[in-house]
Tab-separated table of N, CA and C in Angstrom:
chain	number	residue	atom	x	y	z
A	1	UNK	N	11.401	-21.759	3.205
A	1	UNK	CA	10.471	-20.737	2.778
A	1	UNK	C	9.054	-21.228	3.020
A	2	UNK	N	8.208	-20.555	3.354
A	2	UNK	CA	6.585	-20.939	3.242
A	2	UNK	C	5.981	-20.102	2.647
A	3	UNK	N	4.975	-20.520	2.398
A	3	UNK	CA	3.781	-20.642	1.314
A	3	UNK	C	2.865	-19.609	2.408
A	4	UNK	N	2.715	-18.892	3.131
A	4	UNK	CA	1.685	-18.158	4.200
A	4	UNK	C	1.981	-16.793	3.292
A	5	UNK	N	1.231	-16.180	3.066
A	5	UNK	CA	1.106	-14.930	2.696
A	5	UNK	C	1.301	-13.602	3.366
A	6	UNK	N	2.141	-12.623	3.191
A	6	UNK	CA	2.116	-11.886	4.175
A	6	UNK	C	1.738	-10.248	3.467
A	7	UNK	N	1.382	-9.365	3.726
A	7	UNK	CA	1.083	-7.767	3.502
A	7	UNK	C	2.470	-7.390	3.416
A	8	UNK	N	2.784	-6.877	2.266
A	8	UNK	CA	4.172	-6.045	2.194
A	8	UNK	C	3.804	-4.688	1.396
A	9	UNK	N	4.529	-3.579	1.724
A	9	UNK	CA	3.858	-2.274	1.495
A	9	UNK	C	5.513	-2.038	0.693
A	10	UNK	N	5.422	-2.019	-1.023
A	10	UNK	CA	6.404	-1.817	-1.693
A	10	UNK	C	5.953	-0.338	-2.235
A	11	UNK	N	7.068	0.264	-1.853
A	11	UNK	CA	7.091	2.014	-2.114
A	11	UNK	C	8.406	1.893	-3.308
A	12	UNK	N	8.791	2.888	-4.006
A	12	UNK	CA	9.427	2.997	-4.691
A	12	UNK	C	10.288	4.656	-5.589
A	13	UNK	N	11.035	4.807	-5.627
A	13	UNK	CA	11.821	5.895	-6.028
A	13	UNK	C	12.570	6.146	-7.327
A	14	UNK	N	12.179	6.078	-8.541
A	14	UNK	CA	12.639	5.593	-9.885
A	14	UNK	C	13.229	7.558	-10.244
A	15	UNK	N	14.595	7.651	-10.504
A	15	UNK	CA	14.680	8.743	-11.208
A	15	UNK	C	14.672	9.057	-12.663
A	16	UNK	N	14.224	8.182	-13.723
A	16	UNK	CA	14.023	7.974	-14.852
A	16	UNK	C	12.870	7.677	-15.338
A	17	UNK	N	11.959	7.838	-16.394
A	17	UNK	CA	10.800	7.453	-16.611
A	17	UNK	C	10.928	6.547	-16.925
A	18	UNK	N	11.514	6.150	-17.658
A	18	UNK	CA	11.794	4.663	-18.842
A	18	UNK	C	11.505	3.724	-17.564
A	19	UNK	N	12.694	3.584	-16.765
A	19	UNK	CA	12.977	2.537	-15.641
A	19	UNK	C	11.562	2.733	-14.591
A	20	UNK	N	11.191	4.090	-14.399
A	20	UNK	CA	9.807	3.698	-13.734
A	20	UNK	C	8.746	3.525	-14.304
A	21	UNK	N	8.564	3.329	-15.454
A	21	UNK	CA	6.949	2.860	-16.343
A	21	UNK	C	7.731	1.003	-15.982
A	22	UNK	N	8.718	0.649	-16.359
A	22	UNK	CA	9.054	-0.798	-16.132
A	22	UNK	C	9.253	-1.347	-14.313
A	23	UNK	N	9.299	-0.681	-13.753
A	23	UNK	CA	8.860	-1.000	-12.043
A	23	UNK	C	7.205	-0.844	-12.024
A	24	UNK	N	6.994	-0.271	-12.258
A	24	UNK	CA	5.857	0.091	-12.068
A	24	UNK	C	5.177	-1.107	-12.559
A	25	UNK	N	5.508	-1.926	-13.669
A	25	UNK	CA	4.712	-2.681	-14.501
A	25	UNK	C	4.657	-4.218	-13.607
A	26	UNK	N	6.102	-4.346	-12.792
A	26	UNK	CA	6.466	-5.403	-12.359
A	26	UNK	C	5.975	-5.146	-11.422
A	27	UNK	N	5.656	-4.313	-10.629
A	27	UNK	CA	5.100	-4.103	-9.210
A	27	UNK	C	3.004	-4.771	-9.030
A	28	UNK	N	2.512	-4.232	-10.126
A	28	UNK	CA	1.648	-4.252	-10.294
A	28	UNK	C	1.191	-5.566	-10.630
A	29	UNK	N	1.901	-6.337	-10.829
A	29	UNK	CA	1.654	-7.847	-11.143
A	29	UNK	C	1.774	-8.537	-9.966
A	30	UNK	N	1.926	-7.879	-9.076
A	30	UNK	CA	2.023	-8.424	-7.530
A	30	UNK	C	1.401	-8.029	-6.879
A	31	UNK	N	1.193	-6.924	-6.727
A	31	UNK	CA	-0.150	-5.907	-5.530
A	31	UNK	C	-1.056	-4.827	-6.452
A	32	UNK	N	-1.698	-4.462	-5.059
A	32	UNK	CA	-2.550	-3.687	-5.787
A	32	UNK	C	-1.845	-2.082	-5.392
A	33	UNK	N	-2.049	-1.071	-6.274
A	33	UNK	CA	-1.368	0.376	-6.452
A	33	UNK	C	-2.021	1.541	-5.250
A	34	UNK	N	-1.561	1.097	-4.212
A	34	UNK	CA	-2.310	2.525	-3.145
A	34	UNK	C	-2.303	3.884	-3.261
A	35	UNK	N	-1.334	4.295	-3.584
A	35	UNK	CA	-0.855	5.669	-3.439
A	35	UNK	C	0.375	5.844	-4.906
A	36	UNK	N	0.930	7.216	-5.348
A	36	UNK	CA	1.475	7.530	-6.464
A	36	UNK	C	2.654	6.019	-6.903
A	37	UNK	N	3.157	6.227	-5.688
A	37	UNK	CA	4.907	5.483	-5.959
A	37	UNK	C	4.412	4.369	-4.630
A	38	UNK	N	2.899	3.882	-4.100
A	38	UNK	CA	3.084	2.823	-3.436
A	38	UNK	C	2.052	2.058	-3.527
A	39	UNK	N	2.820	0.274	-3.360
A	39	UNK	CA	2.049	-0.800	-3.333
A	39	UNK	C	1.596	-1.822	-2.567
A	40	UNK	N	0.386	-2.268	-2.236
A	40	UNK	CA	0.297	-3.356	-1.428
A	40	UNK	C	0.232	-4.794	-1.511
A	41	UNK	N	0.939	-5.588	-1.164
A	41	UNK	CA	1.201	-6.912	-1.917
A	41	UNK	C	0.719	-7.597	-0.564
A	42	UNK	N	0.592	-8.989	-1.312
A	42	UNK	CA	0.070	-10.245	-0.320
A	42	UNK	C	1.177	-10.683	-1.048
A	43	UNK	N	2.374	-11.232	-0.637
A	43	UNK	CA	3.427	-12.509	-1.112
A	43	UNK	C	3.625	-13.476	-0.344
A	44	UNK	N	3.691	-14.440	-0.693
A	44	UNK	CA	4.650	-15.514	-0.405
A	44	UNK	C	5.979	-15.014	-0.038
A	45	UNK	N	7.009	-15.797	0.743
A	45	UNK	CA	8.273	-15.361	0.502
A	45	UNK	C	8.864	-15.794	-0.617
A	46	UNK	N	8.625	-16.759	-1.353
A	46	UNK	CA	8.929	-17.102	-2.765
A	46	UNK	C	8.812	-15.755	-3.739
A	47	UNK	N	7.293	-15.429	-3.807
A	47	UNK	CA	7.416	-14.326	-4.947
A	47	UNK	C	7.585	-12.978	-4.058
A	48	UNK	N	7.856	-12.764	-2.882
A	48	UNK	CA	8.720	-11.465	-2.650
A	48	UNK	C	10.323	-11.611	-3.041
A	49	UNK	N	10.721	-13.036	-3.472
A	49	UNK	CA	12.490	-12.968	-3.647
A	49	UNK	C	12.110	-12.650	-5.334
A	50	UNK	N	11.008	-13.137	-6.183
A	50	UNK	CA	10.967	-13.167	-6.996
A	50	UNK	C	10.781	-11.585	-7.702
A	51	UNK	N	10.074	-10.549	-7.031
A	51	UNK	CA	10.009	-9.145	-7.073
A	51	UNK	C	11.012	-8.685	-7.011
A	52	UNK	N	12.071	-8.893	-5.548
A	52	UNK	CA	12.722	-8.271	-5.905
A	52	UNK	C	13.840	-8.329	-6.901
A	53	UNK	N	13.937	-9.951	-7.214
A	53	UNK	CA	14.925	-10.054	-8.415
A	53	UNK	C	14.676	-9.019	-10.099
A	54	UNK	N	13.201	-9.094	-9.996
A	54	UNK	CA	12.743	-8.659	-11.146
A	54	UNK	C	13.274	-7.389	-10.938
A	55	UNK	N	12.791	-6.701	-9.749
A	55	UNK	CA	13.188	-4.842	-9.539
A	55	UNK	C	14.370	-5.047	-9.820
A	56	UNK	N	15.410	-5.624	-9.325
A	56	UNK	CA	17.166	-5.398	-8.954
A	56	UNK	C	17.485	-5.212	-10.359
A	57	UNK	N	16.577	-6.213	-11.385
A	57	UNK	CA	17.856	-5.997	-13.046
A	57	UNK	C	17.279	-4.920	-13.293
A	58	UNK	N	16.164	-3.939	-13.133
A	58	UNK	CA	15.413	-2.899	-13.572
A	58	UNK	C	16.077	-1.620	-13.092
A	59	UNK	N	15.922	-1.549	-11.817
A	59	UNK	CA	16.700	-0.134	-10.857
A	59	UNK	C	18.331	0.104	-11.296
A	60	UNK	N	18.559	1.590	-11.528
A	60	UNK	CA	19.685	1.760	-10.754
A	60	UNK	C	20.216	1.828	-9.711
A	61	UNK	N	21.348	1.514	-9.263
A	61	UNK	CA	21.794	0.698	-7.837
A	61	UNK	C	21.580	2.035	-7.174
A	62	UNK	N	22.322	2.893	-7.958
A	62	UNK	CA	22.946	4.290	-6.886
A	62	UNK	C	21.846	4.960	-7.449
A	63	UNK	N	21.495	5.152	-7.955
A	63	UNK	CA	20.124	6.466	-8.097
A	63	UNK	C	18.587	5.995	-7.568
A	64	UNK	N	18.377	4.855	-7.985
A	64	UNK	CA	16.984	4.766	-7.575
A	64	UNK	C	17.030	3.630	-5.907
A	65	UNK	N	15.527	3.378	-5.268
A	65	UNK	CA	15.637	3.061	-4.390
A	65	UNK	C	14.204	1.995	-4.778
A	66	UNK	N	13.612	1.278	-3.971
A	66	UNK	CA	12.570	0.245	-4.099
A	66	UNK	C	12.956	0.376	-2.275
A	67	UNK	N	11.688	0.312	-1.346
A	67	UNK	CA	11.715	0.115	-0.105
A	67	UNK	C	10.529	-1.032	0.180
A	68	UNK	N	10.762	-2.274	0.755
A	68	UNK	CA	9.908	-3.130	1.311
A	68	UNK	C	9.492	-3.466	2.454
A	69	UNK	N	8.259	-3.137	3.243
A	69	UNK	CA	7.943	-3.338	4.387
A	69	UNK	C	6.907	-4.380	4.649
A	70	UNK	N	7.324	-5.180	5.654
A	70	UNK	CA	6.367	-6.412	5.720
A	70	UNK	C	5.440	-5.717	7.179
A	71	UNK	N	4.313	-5.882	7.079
A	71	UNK	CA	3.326	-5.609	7.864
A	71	UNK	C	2.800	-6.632	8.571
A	72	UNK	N	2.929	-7.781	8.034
A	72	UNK	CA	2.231	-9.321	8.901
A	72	UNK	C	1.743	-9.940	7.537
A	73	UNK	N	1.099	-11.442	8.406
A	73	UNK	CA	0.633	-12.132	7.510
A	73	UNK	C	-0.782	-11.827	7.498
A	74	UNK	N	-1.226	-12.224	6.169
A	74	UNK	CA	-2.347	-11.724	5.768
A	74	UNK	C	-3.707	-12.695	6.355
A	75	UNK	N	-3.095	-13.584	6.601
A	75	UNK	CA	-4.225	-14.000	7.967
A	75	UNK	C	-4.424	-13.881	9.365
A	76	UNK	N	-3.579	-12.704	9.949
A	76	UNK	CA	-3.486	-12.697	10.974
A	76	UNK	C	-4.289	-11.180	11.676
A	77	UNK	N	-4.585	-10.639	10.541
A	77	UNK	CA	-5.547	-9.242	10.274
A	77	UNK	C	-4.410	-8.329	10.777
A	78	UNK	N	-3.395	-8.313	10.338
A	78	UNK	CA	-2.370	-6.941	10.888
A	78	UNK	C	-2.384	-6.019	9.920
A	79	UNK	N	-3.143	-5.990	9.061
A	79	UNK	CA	-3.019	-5.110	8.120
A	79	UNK	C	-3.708	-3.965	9.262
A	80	UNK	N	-4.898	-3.910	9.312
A	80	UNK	CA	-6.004	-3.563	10.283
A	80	UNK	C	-5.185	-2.910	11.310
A	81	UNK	N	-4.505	-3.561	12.123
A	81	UNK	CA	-3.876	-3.025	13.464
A	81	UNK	C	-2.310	-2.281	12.902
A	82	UNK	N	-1.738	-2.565	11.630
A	82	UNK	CA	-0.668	-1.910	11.452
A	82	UNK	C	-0.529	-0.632	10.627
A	83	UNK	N	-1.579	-0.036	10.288
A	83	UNK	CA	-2.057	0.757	9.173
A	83	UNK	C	-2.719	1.685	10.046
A	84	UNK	N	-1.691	3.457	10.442
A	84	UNK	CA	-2.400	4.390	10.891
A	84	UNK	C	-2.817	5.306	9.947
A	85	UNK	N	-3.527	5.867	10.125
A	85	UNK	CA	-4.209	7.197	9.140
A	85	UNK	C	-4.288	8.577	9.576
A	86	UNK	N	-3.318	9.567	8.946
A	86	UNK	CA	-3.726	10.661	8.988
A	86	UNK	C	-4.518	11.574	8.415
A	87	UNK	N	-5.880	11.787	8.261
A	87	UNK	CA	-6.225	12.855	6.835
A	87	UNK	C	-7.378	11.692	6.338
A	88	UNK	N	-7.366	11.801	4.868
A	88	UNK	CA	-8.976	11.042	4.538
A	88	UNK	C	-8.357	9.698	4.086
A	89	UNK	N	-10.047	9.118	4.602
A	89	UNK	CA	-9.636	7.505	4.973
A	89	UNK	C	-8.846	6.908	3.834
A	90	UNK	N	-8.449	5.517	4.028
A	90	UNK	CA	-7.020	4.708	3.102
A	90	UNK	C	-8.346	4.036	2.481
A	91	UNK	N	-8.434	4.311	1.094
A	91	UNK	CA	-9.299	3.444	0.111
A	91	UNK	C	-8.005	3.020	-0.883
A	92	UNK	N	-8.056	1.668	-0.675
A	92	UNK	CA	-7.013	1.674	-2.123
A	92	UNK	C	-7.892	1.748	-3.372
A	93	UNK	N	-6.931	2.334	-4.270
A	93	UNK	CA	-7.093	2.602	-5.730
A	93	UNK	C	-8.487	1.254	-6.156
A	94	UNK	N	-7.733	0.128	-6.058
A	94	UNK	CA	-9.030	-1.052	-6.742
A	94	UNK	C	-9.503	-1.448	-5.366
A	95	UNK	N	-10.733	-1.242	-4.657
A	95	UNK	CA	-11.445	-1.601	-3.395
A	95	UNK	C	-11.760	-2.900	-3.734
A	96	UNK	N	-12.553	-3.406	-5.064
A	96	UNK	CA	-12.850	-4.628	-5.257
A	96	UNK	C	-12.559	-5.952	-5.232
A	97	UNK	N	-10.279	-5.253	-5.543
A	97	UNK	CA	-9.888	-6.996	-5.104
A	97	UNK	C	-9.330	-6.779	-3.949
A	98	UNK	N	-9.326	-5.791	-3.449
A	98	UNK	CA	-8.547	-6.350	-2.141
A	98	UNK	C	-8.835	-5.727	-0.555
A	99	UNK	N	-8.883	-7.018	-0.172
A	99	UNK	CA	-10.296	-7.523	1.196
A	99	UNK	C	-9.087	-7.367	2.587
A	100	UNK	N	-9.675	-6.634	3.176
A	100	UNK	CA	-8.818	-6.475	4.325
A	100	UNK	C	-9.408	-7.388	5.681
């Protein structure tokens, strides 16, 4: 495993409130909140196994879904080149912590 950080874009599908106020909580301790049901994380591969362990005891298997997409590492500026836009520009929710 290494320690390099990479952009992962965690979206998510909770059909319960209960279980999505508690994803939601665990998600957020990792990235910052872009959009309704999506997040942008800088992980390690350490704390992406560690997310998703946390999601797996949280979700239901068969009803809900958690989707993870790795975009690059976060020093390699792929956020920039992997991120298209349709419609008005991508401001995430907190601009302040997180530096593209």
């Amino acid at each position: 495993m290494t320690g390099l950080r990479r952009h992962v874009l965690v979206s998510y599908d909770i059909t319960d409130a209960k279980r999505w106020r508690r994803a939601y909580k665990i998600i957020r301790g990792y990235g910052k909140h872009v959009q309704y049901s999506v997040f942008l994380c800088q992980l390690t591969d350490m704390e992406e196994v560690q997310l998703r362990e946390a999601l797996y005891d949280v979700i239901h298997k068969e009803l809900d879904q958690v989707l993870f997409v790795r975009i690059g590492h976060v020093e390699s500026n792929a956020l920039q080149r992997n991120i298209t836009i349709i419609g008005r520009e991508f401001v995430p929710l907190d601009l302040k912590r997180l530096i593209f």
